[in-house]
Amino acid sequence: MQTKNIAIVGSGLAGSLLAIYLRKRNHQVTVFDRRPDIRKIQFSGRSINLAMSVRGWKALDTIGIGEEIRKLAIPMDKRAIHVNGQPEYFQKYGKDGEAIYSISRGVLNRKMITLAEEAGALFKFEEKVWDVNLPEAKIYTGESEKGAWEEYQYDIIFGCDGAFSRTRHKMQRRSRFDYSQDFLDAGYKELGIPANSDGTHKLDKNSLHIWPRGKFMLIALPNLDGSFTCTLFMPYEGEDSFEMLSSDVKIVEFWNKYFPDTKDLMPTLLEDFKRNPTSALVTMKCYPWTYWDKVALVGDSAHAIVPFYGQGINAGFEDITVLDNIIKNYEGDNWQDIFEAYQEARKPNADAIAELSYRNFIEMSSKTADPKFILRKKIEKRFSEKYPEKWLPLYSRVTFTHKPYAEALEIGDQQAAIMDEVMNLDRIEDIWDSDGVEQKILDRLESYEAQSTSILSNKSF
Amino acid sequence: MQTKNIAIVGSGLAGSLLAIYLRKRNHQVTVFDRRPDIRKIQFSGRSINLAMSVRGWKALDTIGIGEEIRKLAIPMDKRAIHVNGQPEYFQKYGKDGEAIYSISRGVLNRKMITLAEEAGALFKFEEKVWDVNLPEAKIYTGESEKGAWEEYQYDIIFGCDGAFSRTRHKMQRRSRFDYSQDFLDAGYKELGIPANSDGTHKLDKNSLHIWPRGKFMLIALPNLDGSFTCTLFMPYEGEDSFEMLSSDVKIVEFWNKYFPDTKDLMPTLLEDFKRNPTSALVTMKCYPWTYWDKVALVGDSAHAIVPFYGQGINAGFEDITVLDNIIKNYEGDNWQDIFEAYQEARKPNADAIAELSYRNFIEMSSKTADPKFILRKKIEKRFSEKYPEKWLPLYSRVTFTHKPYAEALEIGDQQAAIMDEVMNLDRIEDIWDSDGVEQKILDRLESYEAQSTSILSNKSF
């Protein structure tokens, strides 16, 4: 394959990983970012820790940087649920040995940029891309939108510039470009739990901690330095909303009421709450993702999702594994074919993980505290352990396999319909581990298999 | 109410009607348009004739210009269906005296601008708005996006700048602005049937003519000068698509095969086909429609819909009637309250007519030629004539009443479910006018009424 001169817009996680991949295939790579080098500045205070799982790790391991990144990560093999007036309890995410990994987005981004530089990518920070000429693969940068611009000519441009991508923005003004952005009524705020003075964690460090409160929730993910990065998800308006927490007194009263067990853990709560911005949560979908053989979107710029499945970074990194596989398997040098295969492979899966992520807010914020839900999980777990080839729980399929997200969504809906029936059985609390319940599930699975038009395959992108 | 200095962006139908309304309330009105004065140029060759119905007429009659506009309009009280190898047949739209009105968009626009000027609005043509400062209600215009700009300060700005609105575009870059644009796989092309040499029409002039061909269709709407404006709706790609009609021979062959009865009617078919662009069909939704007390979107800029229900102009004009009613009923001068009431009243109805319009492509292009569909309409008509207070057909509710579109969508779905059951009755072709069928419909209606949570009211916006 011919060496191309490639620009990547955006030095975030997708941009820097793609830079490494393209360098391994010997292309020239320049990465533009309108912001300063993240290695030289303080973090923004609007971050949610990442939960890296197998799709993300595969992308890193494939180019041999997984081990290095694992040093930045803390495994979380369970949820730790904090319900007021009850002892903390735990929900395992998967089988023994399966875990998701907490990583600070900023810490990871710094490392990835350094690795990309070492691989030979050139980074241009604080260079603002204002316009992209799609058919000619030209980039225009400058101090301001109205000032003088510099023109750069490339063979290919990748837009890795996130949910509010300038590159996509240019594609969006063209005819026949489908696009949607949908904001949740809830926003989020970053908060923190510092380390103990001896550097240890104040809570179990191998758990993703959740304080589910129905319409809002607090979560905490561990960092290497003994601290936790916390995120409060809450409606903007209405009862118990960001709007209501308009004074120190109101914040403290709210906290005492809903999160009394965290009071001692969060000594800088008030300062954090007032200093850090309230950020929005958006689902963004679009299509097509590519323009001729010239431009392609990768990661959040193509499919921004809400964070409740912990799959944002995993989906973005999987884009890159899939794209690289397609590049590898194409004999010739036809980037238009490569781009078309890429977007056709990824679009249905991006839509599916968007839907699953949206739904998971309900699961995390309400259901994790619901005894019915806990029983349901127990029945599923029992069945799945006995018949692992017949029942892979949805969460596990998404998080611990490389099977397509679209397949996970479809099979997950079938499983949910079966479990709805099971939970409606008389006295399910008493008979949940009976042969009758087991047989019921087996029968329903069989009838799904009979119906199945074999649209589901095991192919994994 | 205090006189405001108001800018309207866009001199199309919504912009010029809104200008007249605001002038009647004594506000200063300046209308900006990036294009030249439509009264001084040739039409674009990408127009679809309007089908004005009661919602549109109400907006015109309320400010006393309905009579003048009626002179430009031709009533169409029926569909004329052209099926290959069958005689033309007719489907009445409503009761006797009910009709929709064909008007050339360009002809109407010219007239509306003149009426707005006469009402005292100032028009600034060929002045391109590049940016809008939303919180300060400032507009920036200039020759080019990168050149020098002029700044204008207003009290209020209305964005009437259509489906690809610059005003909305500025709102869209803000957080928590929901937005979607979805393109159909089909596009459209304007074609024409000229008048006879004596100025008469070559087809029945009081019909909307349809050549339904399944995945594509041709329609023709009459003009005052004896001509018809025709529109071919067809997929972009695939069998029988715009992409396939890539040579004179292919166009002629296609035409001979599918529209042989129009051959003599369309002497300039080939020239028209090649000269006129293929245009896209988009559904655009967004929310909010307003910004503080400063900016509001009206018409296509807030809710662009596909043209298959003939309601685009009617929905846009109804925005203005509703807005004006709210302005009238508000005692004070609080435009933020006015704007909030406006968008809350209109948004559900805009979403409903978008959905109905999208669905109607199927009805027009396939079902109008289907004997089952024709029987279905006959049963509905019979029942509706006998029990007019119990059954107002969906098309009539949308087209010949001022009841909210959202109500039409909901009741229409109930009616469709009932008619699905009726059409599934044994030997429905033989018993369609029997007492049994009638009783079946009555029974099902009763059960809907019993279920009804009385969310439906008769209030009409």
Tab-separated table of N, CA and C in Angstrom, chain B residues 17-81:
chain	number	residue	atom	x	y	z
B	17	LEU	N	-45.051	36.630	5.530
B	17	LEU	CA	-46.325	36.672	6.262
B	17	LEU	C	-46.110	37.203	7.682
B	18	LEU	N	-45.063	36.724	8.337
B	18	LEU	CA	-44.781	37.196	9.699
B	18	LEU	C	-44.545	38.709	9.698
B	19	ALA	N	-43.875	39.210	8.656
B	19	ALA	CA	-43.645	40.657	8.551
B	19	ALA	C	-44.975	41.422	8.548
B	20	ILE	N	-45.944	40.906	7.796
B	20	ILE	CA	-47.256	41.574	7.748
B	20	ILE	C	-47.911	41.555	9.139
B	21	TYR	N	-47.892	40.391	9.775
B	21	TYR	CA	-48.485	40.280	11.118
B	21	TYR	C	-47.829	41.253	12.106
B	22	LEU	N	-46.516	41.323	12.088
B	22	LEU	CA	-45.829	42.173	13.068
B	22	LEU	C	-46.058	43.652	12.767
B	23	ARG	N	-46.170	43.986	11.497
B	23	ARG	CA	-46.489	45.369	11.128
B	23	ARG	C	-47.885	45.748	11.627
B	24	LYS	N	-48.820	44.793	11.564
B	24	LYS	CA	-50.185	45.078	12.051
B	24	LYS	C	-50.167	45.382	13.545
B	25	ARG	N	-49.168	44.864	14.240
B	25	ARG	CA	-49.038	45.169	15.680
B	25	ARG	C	-48.052	46.318	15.899
B	26	ASN	N	-47.752	47.022	14.788
B	26	ASN	CA	-46.992	48.272	14.883
B	26	ASN	C	-45.515	48.143	15.203
B	27	HIS	N	-44.975	46.963	15.052
B	27	HIS	CA	-43.537	46.841	15.260
B	27	HIS	C	-42.784	47.290	14.008
B	28	GLN	N	-41.540	47.753	14.209
B	28	GLN	CA	-40.657	48.014	13.060
B	28	GLN	C	-40.121	46.683	12.562
B	29	VAL	N	-40.173	46.479	11.250
B	29	VAL	CA	-39.782	45.177	10.706
B	29	VAL	C	-38.796	45.335	9.547
B	30	THR	N	-37.648	44.684	9.676
B	30	THR	CA	-36.685	44.604	8.570
B	30	THR	C	-36.486	43.137	8.207
B	31	VAL	N	-36.616	42.831	6.922
B	31	VAL	CA	-36.468	41.453	6.461
B	31	VAL	C	-35.177	41.332	5.658
B	32	PHE	N	-34.302	40.427	6.093
B	32	PHE	CA	-33.039	40.191	5.382
B	32	PHE	C	-33.165	38.939	4.517
B	33	ASP	N	-32.602	38.994	3.328
B	33	ASP	CA	-32.499	37.769	2.536
B	33	ASP	C	-31.191	37.754	1.776
B	34	ARG	N	-30.506	36.609	1.809
B	34	ARG	CA	-29.220	36.510	1.112
B	34	ARG	C	-29.407	36.438	-0.406
B	35	ARG	N	-30.606	36.054	-0.840
B	35	ARG	CA	-30.868	35.940	-2.273
B	35	ARG	C	-31.403	37.269	-2.824
B	36	PRO	N	-31.410	37.399	-4.168
B	36	PRO	CA	-32.017	38.583	-4.772
B	36	PRO	C	-33.538	38.582	-4.568
B	37	ASP	N	-34.150	39.697	-4.799
B	37	ASP	CA	-35.611	39.846	-4.764
B	37	ASP	C	-36.231	38.867	-5.762
B	38	ILE	N	-37.050	37.964	-5.278
B	38	ILE	CA	-37.626	36.914	-6.140
B	38	ILE	C	-38.530	37.515	-7.218
B	39	ARG	N	-38.958	38.788	-7.020
B	39	ARG	CA	-39.798	39.442	-8.029
B	39	ARG	C	-38.997	39.847	-9.264
B	40	LYS	N	-37.681	39.803	-9.131
B	40	LYS	CA	-36.835	40.275	-10.233
B	40	LYS	C	-36.050	39.162	-10.914
B	41	ILE	N	-36.283	37.927	-10.517
B	41	ILE	CA	-35.494	36.834	-11.103
B	41	ILE	C	-36.405	35.698	-11.565
B	42	GLN	N	-35.812	34.826	-12.361
B	42	GLN	CA	-36.501	33.607	-12.800
B	42	GLN	C	-36.581	32.614	-11.645
B	43	PHE	N	-37.591	31.777	-11.670
B	43	PHE	CA	-37.709	30.762	-10.635
B	43	PHE	C	-36.630	29.697	-10.811
B	44	SER	N	-36.419	28.942	-9.754
B	44	SER	CA	-35.238	28.088	-9.672
B	44	SER	C	-35.360	26.753	-10.389
B	45	GLY	N	-36.560	26.333	-10.730
B	45	GLY	CA	-36.715	25.009	-11.335
B	45	GLY	C	-36.603	23.885	-10.324
B	46	ARG	N	-36.786	24.219	-9.024
B	46	ARG	CA	-36.772	23.178	-8.014
B	46	ARG	C	-37.980	23.309	-7.091
B	47	SER	N	-39.066	23.793	-7.666
B	47	SER	CA	-40.243	24.075	-6.855
B	47	SER	C	-41.260	22.940	-6.920
B	48	ILE	N	-42.012	22.789	-5.857
B	48	ILE	CA	-43.185	21.926	-5.858
B	48	ILE	C	-44.356	22.848	-5.561
B	49	ASN	N	-45.417	22.778	-6.347
B	49	ASN	CA	-46.539	23.667	-6.063
B	49	ASN	C	-47.085	23.430	-4.661
B	50	LEU	N	-47.560	24.502	-4.064
B	50	LEU	CA	-48.172	24.423	-2.743
B	50	LEU	C	-49.589	23.895	-2.840
B	51	ALA	N	-50.023	23.241	-1.766
B	51	ALA	CA	-51.432	22.849	-1.646
B	51	ALA	C	-51.974	23.543	-0.397
B	52	MET	N	-52.468	24.742	-0.579
B	52	MET	CA	-52.948	25.519	0.571
B	52	MET	C	-54.277	24.945	1.043
B	53	SER	N	-54.405	24.752	2.351
B	53	SER	CA	-55.686	24.307	2.895
B	53	SER	C	-56.070	25.200	4.081
B	54	VAL	N	-57.045	24.774	4.875
B	54	VAL	CA	-57.688	25.748	5.774
B	54	VAL	C	-56.746	26.414	6.769
B	55	ARG	N	-55.700	25.707	7.207
B	55	ARG	CA	-54.790	26.333	8.174
B	55	ARG	C	-54.060	27.514	7.547
B	56	GLY	N	-53.642	27.318	6.291
B	56	GLY	CA	-52.996	28.409	5.580
B	56	GLY	C	-53.953	29.567	5.334
B	57	TRP	N	-55.153	29.226	4.871
B	57	TRP	CA	-56.126	30.287	4.578
B	57	TRP	C	-56.474	31.095	5.819
B	58	LYS	N	-56.586	30.421	6.960
B	58	LYS	CA	-56.924	31.145	8.186
B	58	LYS	C	-55.873	32.220	8.481
B	59	ALA	N	-54.601	31.860	8.294
B	59	ALA	CA	-53.523	32.823	8.571
B	59	ALA	C	-53.627	34.025	7.638
B	60	LEU	N	-54.051	33.783	6.408
B	60	LEU	CA	-54.166	34.881	5.430
B	60	LEU	C	-55.431	35.700	5.676
B	61	ASP	N	-56.540	34.989	5.965
B	61	ASP	CA	-57.813	35.693	6.177
B	61	ASP	C	-57.766	36.572	7.426
B	62	THR	N	-57.078	36.110	8.466
B	62	THR	CA	-57.022	36.845	9.727
B	62	THR	C	-56.481	38.264	9.537
B	63	ILE	N	-55.551	38.433	8.606
B	63	ILE	CA	-55.056	39.793	8.355
B	63	ILE	C	-55.578	40.352	7.040
B	64	GLY	N	-56.653	39.726	6.545
B	64	GLY	CA	-57.377	40.342	5.441
B	64	GLY	C	-56.727	40.256	4.072
B	65	ILE	N	-55.860	39.285	3.864
B	65	ILE	CA	-55.270	39.162	2.526
B	65	ILE	C	-55.665	37.865	1.826
B	66	GLY	N	-56.583	37.117	2.457
B	66	GLY	CA	-57.005	35.846	1.876
B	66	GLY	C	-57.634	36.017	0.496
B	67	GLU	N	-58.495	37.003	0.365
B	67	GLU	CA	-59.190	37.183	-0.915
B	67	GLU	C	-58.203	37.434	-2.049
B	68	GLU	N	-57.238	38.295	-1.752
B	68	GLU	CA	-56.240	38.631	-2.766
B	68	GLU	C	-55.442	37.385	-3.204
B	69	ILE	N	-55.096	36.562	-2.227
B	69	ILE	CA	-54.293	35.372	-2.540
B	69	ILE	C	-55.142	34.317	-3.253
B	70	ARG	N	-56.431	34.260	-2.936
B	70	ARG	CA	-57.282	33.264	-3.599
B	70	ARG	C	-57.283	33.443	-5.111
B	71	LYS	N	-57.041	34.673	-5.542
B	71	LYS	CA	-56.976	34.914	-6.989
B	71	LYS	C	-55.826	34.161	-7.651
B	72	LEU	N	-54.833	33.779	-6.847
B	72	LEU	CA	-53.664	33.067	-7.398
B	72	LEU	C	-53.835	31.549	-7.343
B	73	ALA	N	-54.967	31.104	-6.804
B	73	ALA	CA	-55.088	29.691	-6.429
B	73	ALA	C	-56.134	28.959	-7.258
B	74	ILE	N	-55.903	27.688	-7.470
B	74	ILE	CA	-56.863	26.836	-8.182
B	74	ILE	C	-57.310	25.718	-7.235
B	75	PRO	N	-58.631	25.622	-6.974
B	75	PRO	CA	-59.094	24.574	-6.059
B	75	PRO	C	-58.943	23.187	-6.682
B	76	MET	N	-58.496	22.249	-5.849
B	76	MET	CA	-58.419	20.836	-6.263
B	76	MET	C	-59.243	20.064	-5.238
B	77	ASP	N	-60.369	19.521	-5.686
B	77	ASP	CA	-61.254	18.843	-4.726
B	77	ASP	C	-61.059	17.328	-4.737
B	78	LYS	N	-60.091	16.840	-5.522
B	78	LYS	CA	-59.935	15.383	-5.667
B	78	LYS	C	-58.537	15.038	-6.186
B	79	ARG	N	-58.192	13.784	-5.945
B	79	ARG	CA	-57.050	13.217	-6.633
B	79	ARG	C	-57.520	12.623	-7.951
B	80	ALA	N	-56.717	12.794	-8.990
B	80	ALA	CA	-56.950	12.069	-10.247
B	80	ALA	C	-55.825	11.040	-10.376
B	81	ILE	N	-56.207	9.761	-10.354
B	81	ILE	CA	-55.204	8.696	-10.324
B	81	ILE	C	-55.018	8.121	-11.726
